[in-house]
Short mmCIF file of C-alpha atoms and ligand atoms in Angstrom, two decimals:
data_model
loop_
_atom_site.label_atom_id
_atom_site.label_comp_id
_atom_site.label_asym_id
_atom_site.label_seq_id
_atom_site.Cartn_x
_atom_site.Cartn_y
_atom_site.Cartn_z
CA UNK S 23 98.63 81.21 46.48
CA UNK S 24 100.62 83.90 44.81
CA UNK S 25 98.34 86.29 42.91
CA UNK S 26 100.00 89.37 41.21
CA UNK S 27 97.20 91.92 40.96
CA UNK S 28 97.95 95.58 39.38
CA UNK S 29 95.46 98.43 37.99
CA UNK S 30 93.82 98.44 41.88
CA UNK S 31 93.79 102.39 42.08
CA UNK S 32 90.44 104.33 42.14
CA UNK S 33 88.88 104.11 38.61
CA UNK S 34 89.47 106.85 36.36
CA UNK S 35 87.62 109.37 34.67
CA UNK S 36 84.98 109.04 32.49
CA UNK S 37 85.87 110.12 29.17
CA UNK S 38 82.96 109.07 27.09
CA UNK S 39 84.60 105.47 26.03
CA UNK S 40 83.87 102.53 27.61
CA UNK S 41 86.77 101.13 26.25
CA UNK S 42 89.29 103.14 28.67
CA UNK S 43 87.16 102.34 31.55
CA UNK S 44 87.64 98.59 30.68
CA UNK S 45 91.12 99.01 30.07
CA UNK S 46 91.68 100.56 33.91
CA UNK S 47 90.03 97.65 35.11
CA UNK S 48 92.12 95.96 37.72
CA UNK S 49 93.96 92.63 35.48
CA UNK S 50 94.09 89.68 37.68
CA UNK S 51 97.00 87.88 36.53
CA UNK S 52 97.75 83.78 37.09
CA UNK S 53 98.72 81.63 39.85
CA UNK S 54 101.99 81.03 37.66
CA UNK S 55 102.50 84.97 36.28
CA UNK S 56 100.04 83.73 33.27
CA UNK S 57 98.73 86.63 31.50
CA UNK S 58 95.76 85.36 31.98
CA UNK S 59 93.90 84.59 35.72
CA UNK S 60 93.94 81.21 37.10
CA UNK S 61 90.23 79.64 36.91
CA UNK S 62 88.86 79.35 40.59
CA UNK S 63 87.14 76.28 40.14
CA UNK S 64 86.43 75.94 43.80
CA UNK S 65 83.18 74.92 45.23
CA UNK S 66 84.53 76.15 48.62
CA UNK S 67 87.17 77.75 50.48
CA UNK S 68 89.40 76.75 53.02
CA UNK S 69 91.03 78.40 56.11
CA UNK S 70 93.93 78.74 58.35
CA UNK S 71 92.54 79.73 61.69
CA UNK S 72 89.02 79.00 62.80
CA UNK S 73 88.16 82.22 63.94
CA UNK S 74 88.51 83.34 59.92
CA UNK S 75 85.61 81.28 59.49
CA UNK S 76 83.31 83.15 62.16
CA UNK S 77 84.91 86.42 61.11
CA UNK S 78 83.51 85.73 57.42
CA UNK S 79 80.11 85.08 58.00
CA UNK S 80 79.80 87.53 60.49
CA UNK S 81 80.90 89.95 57.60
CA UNK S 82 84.67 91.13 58.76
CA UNK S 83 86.05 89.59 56.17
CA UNK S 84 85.03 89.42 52.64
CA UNK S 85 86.23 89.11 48.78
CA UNK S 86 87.28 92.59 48.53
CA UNK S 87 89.97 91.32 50.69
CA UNK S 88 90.51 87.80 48.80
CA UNK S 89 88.30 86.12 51.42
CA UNK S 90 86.06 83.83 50.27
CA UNK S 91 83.20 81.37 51.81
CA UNK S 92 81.79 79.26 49.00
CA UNK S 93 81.09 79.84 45.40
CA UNK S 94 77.36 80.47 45.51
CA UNK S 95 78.32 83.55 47.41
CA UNK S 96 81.36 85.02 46.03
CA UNK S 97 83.89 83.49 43.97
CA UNK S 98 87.09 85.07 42.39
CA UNK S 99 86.52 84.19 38.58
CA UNK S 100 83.04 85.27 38.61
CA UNK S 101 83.97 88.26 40.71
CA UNK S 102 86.66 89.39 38.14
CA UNK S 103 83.98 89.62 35.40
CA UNK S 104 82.24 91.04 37.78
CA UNK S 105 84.62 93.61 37.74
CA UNK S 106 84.55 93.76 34.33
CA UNK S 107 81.09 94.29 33.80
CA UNK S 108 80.89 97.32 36.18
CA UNK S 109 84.14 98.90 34.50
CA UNK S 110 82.25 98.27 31.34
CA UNK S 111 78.70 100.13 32.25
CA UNK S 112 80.31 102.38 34.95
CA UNK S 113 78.65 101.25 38.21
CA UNK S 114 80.16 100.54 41.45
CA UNK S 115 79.83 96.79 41.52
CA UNK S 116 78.37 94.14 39.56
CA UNK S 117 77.67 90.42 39.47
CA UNK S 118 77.35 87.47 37.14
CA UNK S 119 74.47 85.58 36.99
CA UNK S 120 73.71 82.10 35.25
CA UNK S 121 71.80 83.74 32.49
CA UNK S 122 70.14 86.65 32.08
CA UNK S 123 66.28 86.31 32.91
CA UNK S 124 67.94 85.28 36.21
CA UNK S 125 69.73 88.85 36.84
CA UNK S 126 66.33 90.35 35.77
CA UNK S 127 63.91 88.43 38.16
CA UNK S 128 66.63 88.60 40.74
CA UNK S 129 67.02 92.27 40.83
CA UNK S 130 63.58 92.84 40.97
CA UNK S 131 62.29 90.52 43.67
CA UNK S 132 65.28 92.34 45.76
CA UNK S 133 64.28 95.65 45.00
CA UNK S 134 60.45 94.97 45.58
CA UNK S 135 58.68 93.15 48.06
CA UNK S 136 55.20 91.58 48.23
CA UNK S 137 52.96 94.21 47.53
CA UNK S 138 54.95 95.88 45.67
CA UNK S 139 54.39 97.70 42.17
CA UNK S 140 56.76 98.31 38.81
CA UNK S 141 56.19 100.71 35.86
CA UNK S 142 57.54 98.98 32.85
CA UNK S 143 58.06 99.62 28.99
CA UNK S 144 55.10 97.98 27.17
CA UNK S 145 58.26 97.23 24.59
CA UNK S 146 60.27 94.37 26.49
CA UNK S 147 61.18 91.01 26.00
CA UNK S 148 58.77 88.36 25.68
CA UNK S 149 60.12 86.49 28.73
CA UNK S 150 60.63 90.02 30.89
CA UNK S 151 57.14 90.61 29.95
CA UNK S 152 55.82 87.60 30.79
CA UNK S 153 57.78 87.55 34.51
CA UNK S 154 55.93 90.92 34.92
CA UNK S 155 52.52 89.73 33.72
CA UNK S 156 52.24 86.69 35.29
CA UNK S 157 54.52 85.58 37.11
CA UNK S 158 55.62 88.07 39.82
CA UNK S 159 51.82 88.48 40.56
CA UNK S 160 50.99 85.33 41.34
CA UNK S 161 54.26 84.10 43.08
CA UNK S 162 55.14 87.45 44.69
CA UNK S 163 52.17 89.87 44.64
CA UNK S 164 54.46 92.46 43.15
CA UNK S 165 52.22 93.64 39.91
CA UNK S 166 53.30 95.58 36.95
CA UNK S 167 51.65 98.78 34.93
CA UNK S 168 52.64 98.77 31.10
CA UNK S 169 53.15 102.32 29.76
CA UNK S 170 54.73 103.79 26.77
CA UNK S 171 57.67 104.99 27.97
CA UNK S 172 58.07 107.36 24.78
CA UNK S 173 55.26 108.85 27.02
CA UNK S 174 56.89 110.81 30.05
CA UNK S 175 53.72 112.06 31.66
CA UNK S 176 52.04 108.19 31.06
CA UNK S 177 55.25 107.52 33.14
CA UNK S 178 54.88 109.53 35.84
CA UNK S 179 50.67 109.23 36.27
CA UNK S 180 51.57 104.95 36.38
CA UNK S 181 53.68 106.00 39.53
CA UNK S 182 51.99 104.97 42.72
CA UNK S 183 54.12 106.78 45.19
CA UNK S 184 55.43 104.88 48.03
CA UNK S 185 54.60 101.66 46.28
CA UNK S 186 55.95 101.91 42.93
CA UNK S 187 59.70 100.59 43.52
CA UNK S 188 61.01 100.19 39.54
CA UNK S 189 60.79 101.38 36.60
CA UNK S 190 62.08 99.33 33.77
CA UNK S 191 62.88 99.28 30.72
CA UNK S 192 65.21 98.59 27.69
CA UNK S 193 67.75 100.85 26.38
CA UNK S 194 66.99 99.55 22.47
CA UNK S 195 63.74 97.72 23.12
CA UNK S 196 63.32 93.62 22.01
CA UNK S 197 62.27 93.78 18.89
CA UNK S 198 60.77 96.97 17.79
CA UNK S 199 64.57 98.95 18.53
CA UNK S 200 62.65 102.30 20.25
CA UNK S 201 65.30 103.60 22.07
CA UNK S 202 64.72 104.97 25.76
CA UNK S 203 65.17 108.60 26.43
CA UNK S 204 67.47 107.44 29.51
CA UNK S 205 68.03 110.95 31.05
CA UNK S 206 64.56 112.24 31.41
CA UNK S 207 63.03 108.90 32.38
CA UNK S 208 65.37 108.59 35.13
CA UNK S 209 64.62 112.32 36.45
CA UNK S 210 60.67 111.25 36.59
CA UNK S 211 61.71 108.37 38.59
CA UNK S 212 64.26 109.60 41.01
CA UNK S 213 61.84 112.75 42.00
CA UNK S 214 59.22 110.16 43.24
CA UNK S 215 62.02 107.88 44.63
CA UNK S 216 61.92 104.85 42.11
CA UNK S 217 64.85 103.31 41.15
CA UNK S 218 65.44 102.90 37.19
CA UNK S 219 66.59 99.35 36.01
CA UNK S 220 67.55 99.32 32.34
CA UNK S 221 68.35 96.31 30.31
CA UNK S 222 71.53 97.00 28.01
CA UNK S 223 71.37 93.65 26.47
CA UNK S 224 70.62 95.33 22.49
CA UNK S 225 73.16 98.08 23.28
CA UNK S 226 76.60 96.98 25.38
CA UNK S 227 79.36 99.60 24.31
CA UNK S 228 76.97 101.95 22.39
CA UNK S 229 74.85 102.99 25.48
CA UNK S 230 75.77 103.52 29.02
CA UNK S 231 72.61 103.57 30.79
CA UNK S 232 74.60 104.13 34.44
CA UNK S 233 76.26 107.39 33.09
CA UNK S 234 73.12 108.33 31.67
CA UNK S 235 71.30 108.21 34.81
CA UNK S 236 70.05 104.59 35.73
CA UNK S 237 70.32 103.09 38.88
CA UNK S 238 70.58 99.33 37.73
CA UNK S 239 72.12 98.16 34.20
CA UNK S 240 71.17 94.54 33.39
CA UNK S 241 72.41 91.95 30.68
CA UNK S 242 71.56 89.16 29.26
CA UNK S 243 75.05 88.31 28.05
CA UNK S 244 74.25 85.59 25.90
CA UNK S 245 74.00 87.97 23.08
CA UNK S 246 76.97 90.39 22.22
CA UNK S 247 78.98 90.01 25.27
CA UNK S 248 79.52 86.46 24.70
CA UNK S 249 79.49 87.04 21.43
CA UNK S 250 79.73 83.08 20.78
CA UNK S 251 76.20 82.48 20.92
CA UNK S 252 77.73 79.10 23.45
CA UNK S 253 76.71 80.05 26.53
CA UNK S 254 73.54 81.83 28.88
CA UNK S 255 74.49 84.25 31.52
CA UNK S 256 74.16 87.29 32.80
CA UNK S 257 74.49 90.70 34.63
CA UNK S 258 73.29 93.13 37.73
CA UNK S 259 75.33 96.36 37.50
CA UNK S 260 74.85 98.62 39.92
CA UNK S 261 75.86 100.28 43.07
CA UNK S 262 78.06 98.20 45.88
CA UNK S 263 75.15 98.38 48.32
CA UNK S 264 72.45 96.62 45.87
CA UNK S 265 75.00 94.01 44.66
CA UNK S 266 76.10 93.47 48.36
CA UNK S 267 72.08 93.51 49.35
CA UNK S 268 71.78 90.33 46.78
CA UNK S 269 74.24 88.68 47.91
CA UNK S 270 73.35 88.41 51.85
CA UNK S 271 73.07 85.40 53.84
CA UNK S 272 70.02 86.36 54.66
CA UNK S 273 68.52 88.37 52.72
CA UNK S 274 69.88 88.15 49.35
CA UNK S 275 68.11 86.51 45.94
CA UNK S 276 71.50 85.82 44.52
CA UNK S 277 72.51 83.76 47.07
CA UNK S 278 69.32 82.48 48.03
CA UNK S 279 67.94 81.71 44.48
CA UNK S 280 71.19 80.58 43.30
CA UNK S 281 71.47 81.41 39.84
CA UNK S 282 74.98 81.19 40.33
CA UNK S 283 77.61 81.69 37.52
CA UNK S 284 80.14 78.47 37.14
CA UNK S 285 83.57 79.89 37.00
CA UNK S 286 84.77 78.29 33.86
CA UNK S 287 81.89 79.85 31.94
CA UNK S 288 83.30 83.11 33.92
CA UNK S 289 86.74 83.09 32.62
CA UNK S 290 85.72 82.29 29.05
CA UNK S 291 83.38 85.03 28.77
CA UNK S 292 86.07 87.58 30.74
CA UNK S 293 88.80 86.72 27.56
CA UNK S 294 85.76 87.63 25.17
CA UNK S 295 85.27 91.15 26.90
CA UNK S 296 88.45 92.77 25.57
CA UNK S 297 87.19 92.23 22.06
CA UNK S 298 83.57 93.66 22.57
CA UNK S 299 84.28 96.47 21.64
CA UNK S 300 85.55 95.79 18.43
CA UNK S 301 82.78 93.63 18.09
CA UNK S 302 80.07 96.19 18.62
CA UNK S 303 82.01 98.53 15.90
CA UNK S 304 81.54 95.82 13.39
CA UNK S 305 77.92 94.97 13.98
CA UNK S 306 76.84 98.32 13.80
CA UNK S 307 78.71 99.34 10.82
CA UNK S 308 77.32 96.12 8.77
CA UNK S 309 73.75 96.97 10.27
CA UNK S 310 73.82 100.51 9.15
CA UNK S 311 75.24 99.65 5.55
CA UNK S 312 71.73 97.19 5.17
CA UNK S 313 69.58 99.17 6.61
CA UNK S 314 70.32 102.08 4.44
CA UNK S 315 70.50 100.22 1.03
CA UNK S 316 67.50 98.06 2.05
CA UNK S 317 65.47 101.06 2.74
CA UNK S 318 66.99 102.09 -0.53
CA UNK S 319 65.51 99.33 -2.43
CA UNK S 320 61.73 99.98 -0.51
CA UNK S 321 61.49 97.84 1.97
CA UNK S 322 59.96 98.95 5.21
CA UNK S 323 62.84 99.45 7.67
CA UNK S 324 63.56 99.88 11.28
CA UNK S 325 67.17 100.89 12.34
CA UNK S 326 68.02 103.71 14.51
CA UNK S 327 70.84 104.53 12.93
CA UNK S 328 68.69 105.58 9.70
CA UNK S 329 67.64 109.47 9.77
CA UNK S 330 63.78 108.18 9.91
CA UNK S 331 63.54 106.53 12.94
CA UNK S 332 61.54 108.23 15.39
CA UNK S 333 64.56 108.52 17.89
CA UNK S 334 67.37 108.69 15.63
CA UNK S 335 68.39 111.89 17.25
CA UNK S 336 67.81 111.17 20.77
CA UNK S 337 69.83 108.03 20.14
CA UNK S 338 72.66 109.91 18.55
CA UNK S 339 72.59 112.38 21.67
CA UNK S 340 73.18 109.58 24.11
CA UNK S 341 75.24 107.07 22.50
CA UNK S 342 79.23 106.45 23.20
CA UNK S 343 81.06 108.19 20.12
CA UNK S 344 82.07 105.60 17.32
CA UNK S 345 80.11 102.64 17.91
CA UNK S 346 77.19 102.96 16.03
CA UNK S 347 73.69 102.73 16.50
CA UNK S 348 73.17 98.74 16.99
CA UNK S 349 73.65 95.56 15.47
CA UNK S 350 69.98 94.97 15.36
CA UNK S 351 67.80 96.11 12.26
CA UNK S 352 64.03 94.99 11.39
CA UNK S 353 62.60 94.90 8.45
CA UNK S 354 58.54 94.85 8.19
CA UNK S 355 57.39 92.04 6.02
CA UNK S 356 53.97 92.89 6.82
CA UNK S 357 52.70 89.13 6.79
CA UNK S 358 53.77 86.04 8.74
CA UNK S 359 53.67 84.41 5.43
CA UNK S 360 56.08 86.82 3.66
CA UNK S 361 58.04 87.25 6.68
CA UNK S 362 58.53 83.14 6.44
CA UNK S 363 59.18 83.30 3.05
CA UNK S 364 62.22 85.87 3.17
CA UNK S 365 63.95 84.14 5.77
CA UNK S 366 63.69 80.81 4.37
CA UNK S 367 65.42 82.19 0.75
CA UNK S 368 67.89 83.69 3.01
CA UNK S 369 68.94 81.09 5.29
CA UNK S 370 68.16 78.11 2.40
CA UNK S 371 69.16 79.70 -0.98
CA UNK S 372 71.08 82.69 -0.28
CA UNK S 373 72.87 81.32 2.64
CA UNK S 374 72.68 84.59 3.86
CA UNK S 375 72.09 83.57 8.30
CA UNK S 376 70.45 81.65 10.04
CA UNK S 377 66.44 81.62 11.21
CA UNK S 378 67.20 81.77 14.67
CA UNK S 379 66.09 83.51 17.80
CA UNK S 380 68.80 85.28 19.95
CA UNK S 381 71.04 88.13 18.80
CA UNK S 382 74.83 88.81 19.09
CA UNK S 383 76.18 86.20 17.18
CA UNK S 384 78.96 86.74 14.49
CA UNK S 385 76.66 84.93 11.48
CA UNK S 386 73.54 86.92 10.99
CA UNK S 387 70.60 85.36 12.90
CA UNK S 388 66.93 86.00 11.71
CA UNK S 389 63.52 85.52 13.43
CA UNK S 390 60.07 86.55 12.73
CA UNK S 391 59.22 87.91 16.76
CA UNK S 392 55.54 87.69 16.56
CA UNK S 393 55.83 84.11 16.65
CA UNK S 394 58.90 83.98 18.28
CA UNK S 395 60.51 85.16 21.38
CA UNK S 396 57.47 88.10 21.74
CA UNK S 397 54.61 84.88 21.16
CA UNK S 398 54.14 84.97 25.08
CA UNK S 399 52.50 88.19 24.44
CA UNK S 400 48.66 88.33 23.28
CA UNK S 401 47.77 89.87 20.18
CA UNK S 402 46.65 92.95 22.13
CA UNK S 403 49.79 93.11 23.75
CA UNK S 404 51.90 93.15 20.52
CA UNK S 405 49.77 95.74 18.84
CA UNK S 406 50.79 97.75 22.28
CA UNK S 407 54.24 97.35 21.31
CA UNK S 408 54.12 98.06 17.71
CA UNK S 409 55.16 94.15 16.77
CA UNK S 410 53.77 93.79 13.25
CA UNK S 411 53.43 90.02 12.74
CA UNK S 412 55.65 90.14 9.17
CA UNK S 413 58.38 92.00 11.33
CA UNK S 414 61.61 90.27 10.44
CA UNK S 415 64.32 91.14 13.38
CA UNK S 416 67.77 90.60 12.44
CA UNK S 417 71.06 90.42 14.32
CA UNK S 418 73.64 91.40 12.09
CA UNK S 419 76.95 89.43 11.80
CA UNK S 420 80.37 90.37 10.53
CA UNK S 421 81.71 87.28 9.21
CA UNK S 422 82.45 87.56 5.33
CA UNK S 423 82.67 90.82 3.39
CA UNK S 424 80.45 93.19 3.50
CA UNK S 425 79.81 92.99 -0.25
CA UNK S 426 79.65 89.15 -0.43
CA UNK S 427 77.23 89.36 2.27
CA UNK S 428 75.40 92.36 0.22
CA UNK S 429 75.13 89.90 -2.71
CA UNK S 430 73.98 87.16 -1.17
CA UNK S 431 71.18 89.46 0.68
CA UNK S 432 69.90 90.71 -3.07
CA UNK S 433 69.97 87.69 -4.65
CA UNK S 434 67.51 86.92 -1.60
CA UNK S 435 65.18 89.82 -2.56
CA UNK S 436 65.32 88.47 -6.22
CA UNK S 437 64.30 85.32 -6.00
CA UNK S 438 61.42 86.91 -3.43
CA UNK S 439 60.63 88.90 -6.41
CA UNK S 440 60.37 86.62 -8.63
CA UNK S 441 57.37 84.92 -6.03
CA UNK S 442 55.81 87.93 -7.26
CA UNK S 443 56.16 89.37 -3.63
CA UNK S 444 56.39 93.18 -3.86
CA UNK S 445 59.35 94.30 -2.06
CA UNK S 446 58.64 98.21 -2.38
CA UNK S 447 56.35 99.72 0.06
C1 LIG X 13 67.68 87.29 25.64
C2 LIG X 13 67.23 88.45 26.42
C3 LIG X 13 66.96 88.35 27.78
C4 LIG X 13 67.05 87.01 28.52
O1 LIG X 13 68.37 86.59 28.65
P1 LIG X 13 68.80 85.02 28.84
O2 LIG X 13 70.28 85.12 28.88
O3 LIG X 13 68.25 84.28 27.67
O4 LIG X 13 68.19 84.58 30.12
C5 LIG X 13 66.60 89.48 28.47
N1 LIG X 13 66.48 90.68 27.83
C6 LIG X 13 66.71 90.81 26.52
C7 LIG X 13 66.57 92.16 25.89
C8 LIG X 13 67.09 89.72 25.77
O5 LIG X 13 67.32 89.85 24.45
#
């Protein structure tokens, strides 16, 4: 095999854009010169001398030298957008997982063992949240306190020491949008020795939680990385000896779980990577423009991009310059029913997006999360984590103008109106 590979020098700088960091990232280019990299669609991997084989289980040889075992372990494709992925949130290494609730629970079961304890955002992810409720407790006695992590001394007083491992939580949280104060809640956990996983899946490009003092970045990258709303997989980014710890013969829950990453869903998703950032630029800049003129017009609006939001400012002190503050705004309905009602005139007279969960998509996608993707959580639970049940979370697209989308989004509030819903506060 002839594989020309450039960009292999030590990676550069940081310079505050994770752009340039993706654009240092070693290019892998095709079997045949192709611009592009040749898919590795191999289930395994052959040798020339038998002594190889012993050699690379024995842990001599490895991909960092183009040796490879089987594809469960390491394989090239995945491994390049592997590469890509750590270039993108600054770690050392990262891998690709099959989606991303697999990255999650794998990370954590390697980072904790039975017995174990996390301190996690009351503000996650309905299916994060319910891993951490019940399902880690009962299959791996590793239990979970829920704090308010806009809360630093909460934080600290739900560290056990020597027992609490993680502490976890989302850089823009699923759905409420409170944004982590990444650099403080690290410090807490690093002086009692926890490590702090973060899940970048609402904030790729417009927050580096690595630079900003995490240990582990995770993704779902279903959402914006793909982009294509096609595919589920995901993301560990972190330092070489975690990712290297996962994927052990022995020892590690990437290998031994087996959420593997197929390598043609690799490559696609490594051509959608250089546009990301473009991407991100667009969904922010088309969530900011609605969430100021609905807010404008009354409604009751979460964005942190708007001057209101509790951590507008911390946000705008963390963030990468020019990407914005999100593609992700809410807007409070109040009532399930009203909630229902807005997104059915959207999606069925204004054609305005679709009532769907998930998020990163390049149509607008709408879903009411109390009785959505956060209904695994009681109605205790939601109250915790400030989910009103009218709150209407939306992922905002960039097809279509801005101003034909505008349109379509007042005509919405019109016809609401004319329901004799109030749309003012
Ligand atoms: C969707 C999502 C996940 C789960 O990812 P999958 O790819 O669906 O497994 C985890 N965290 C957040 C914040 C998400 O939005």
């Amino acid at each position: 095999m002839i594989s020309r590979k450039t960009n292999t020098g030590a990676a550069p700088q940081w310079n505050g854009d994770p752009a340039a960091a993706l654009a240092s990232a070693r290019h892998e280019f095709g079997e045949h010169g192709g611009v592009n990299m040749s898919i590795e669609a191999s289930a395994t991997f052959t040798v020339m001398e038998p002594e190889t084989m012993r050699r690379m289980f024995a842990g001599e040889l490895g991909p960092d030298r183009d040796f490879f075992i089987y594809s469960r372990h390491f394989n090239p494709t995945v491994l390049n957008l592997g590469r890509l992925m750590a270039a993108l949130e600054g770690t050392e290494a990262a891998y690709c997982t099959a989606s991303g609730m697999s990255a999650i629970s794998s990370v954590l079961l390697q980072l904790c063992s039975s017995g174990g304890h996390i301190v996690a955002s009351t503000a996650l992810y309905g299916g994060t949240h319910a891993l951490l409720t019940h399902f880690l407790p009962r299959a791996c006695n590793i239990t979970t306190t829920f704090v308010n992590i806009g809360d630093v001394s909460a934080v600290k007083n739900a560290i056990v020491e020597g027992k609490t491992k993680v502490l976890y939580f989302e850089s823009i949280s699923n759905p409420t949008l409170t944004v982590a104060n990444i650099p403080e809640l690290s410090g807490v956990a690093h002086e009692k020795g926890v490590k702090v996983v973060v899940d970048n899946t609402f904030a790729p490009m417009v927050l580096s939680p690595a630079r900003l003092g995490a240990d582990v970045v995770v993704h779902s990258i279903t959402k914006f990385i793909s982009g294509g709303a096609d595919m589920i997989a995901g993301a560990v980014c972190g330092p070489a000896w975690l990712v290297n710890s996962m994927m052990d013969l022995h020892q590690g829950a990437l290998m031994l779980l087996g959420p593997t990453m197929n390598p043609k869903v690799a490559f696609e998703l490594s051509e959608r990577i250089p546009h990301l950032g473009l991407r991100m630029k667009e969904h922010c800049a088309r969530a900011l423009a609605f969430a100021t003129r609905l807010k404008k017009l009354g409604l009751r609006v979460i964005y942190p991009g708007l001057e209101d939001h509790p951590q507008h400012h911390l946000l705008k002190s963390m963030a990468n310059k020019e990407y914005g503050y999100g593609g992700l705004l809410c807007v409070d309905m109040e009532t399930e029913e009203r909630a229902n009602r807005f997104m059915n005139i959207l999606q069925n007279h204004a054609q305005f997006g679709f009532m769907a969960v998930s998020l990163g998509y390049y149509e607008t996608l709408m879903s009411c999360s109390g009785s959505s993707t956060s209904s695994e959580m009681s109605p205790e639970e939601k109250a915790l984590a400030g989910i009103s049940p009218g709150l209407v979370r939306m992922s905002v697209g960039y097809v279509g103008t801005l101003d034909q989308k505008w349109s379509q989004l007042e005509k919405a509030l019109s016809v609401l109106h004319e329901y004799g819903l109030p749309i003012k506060n």
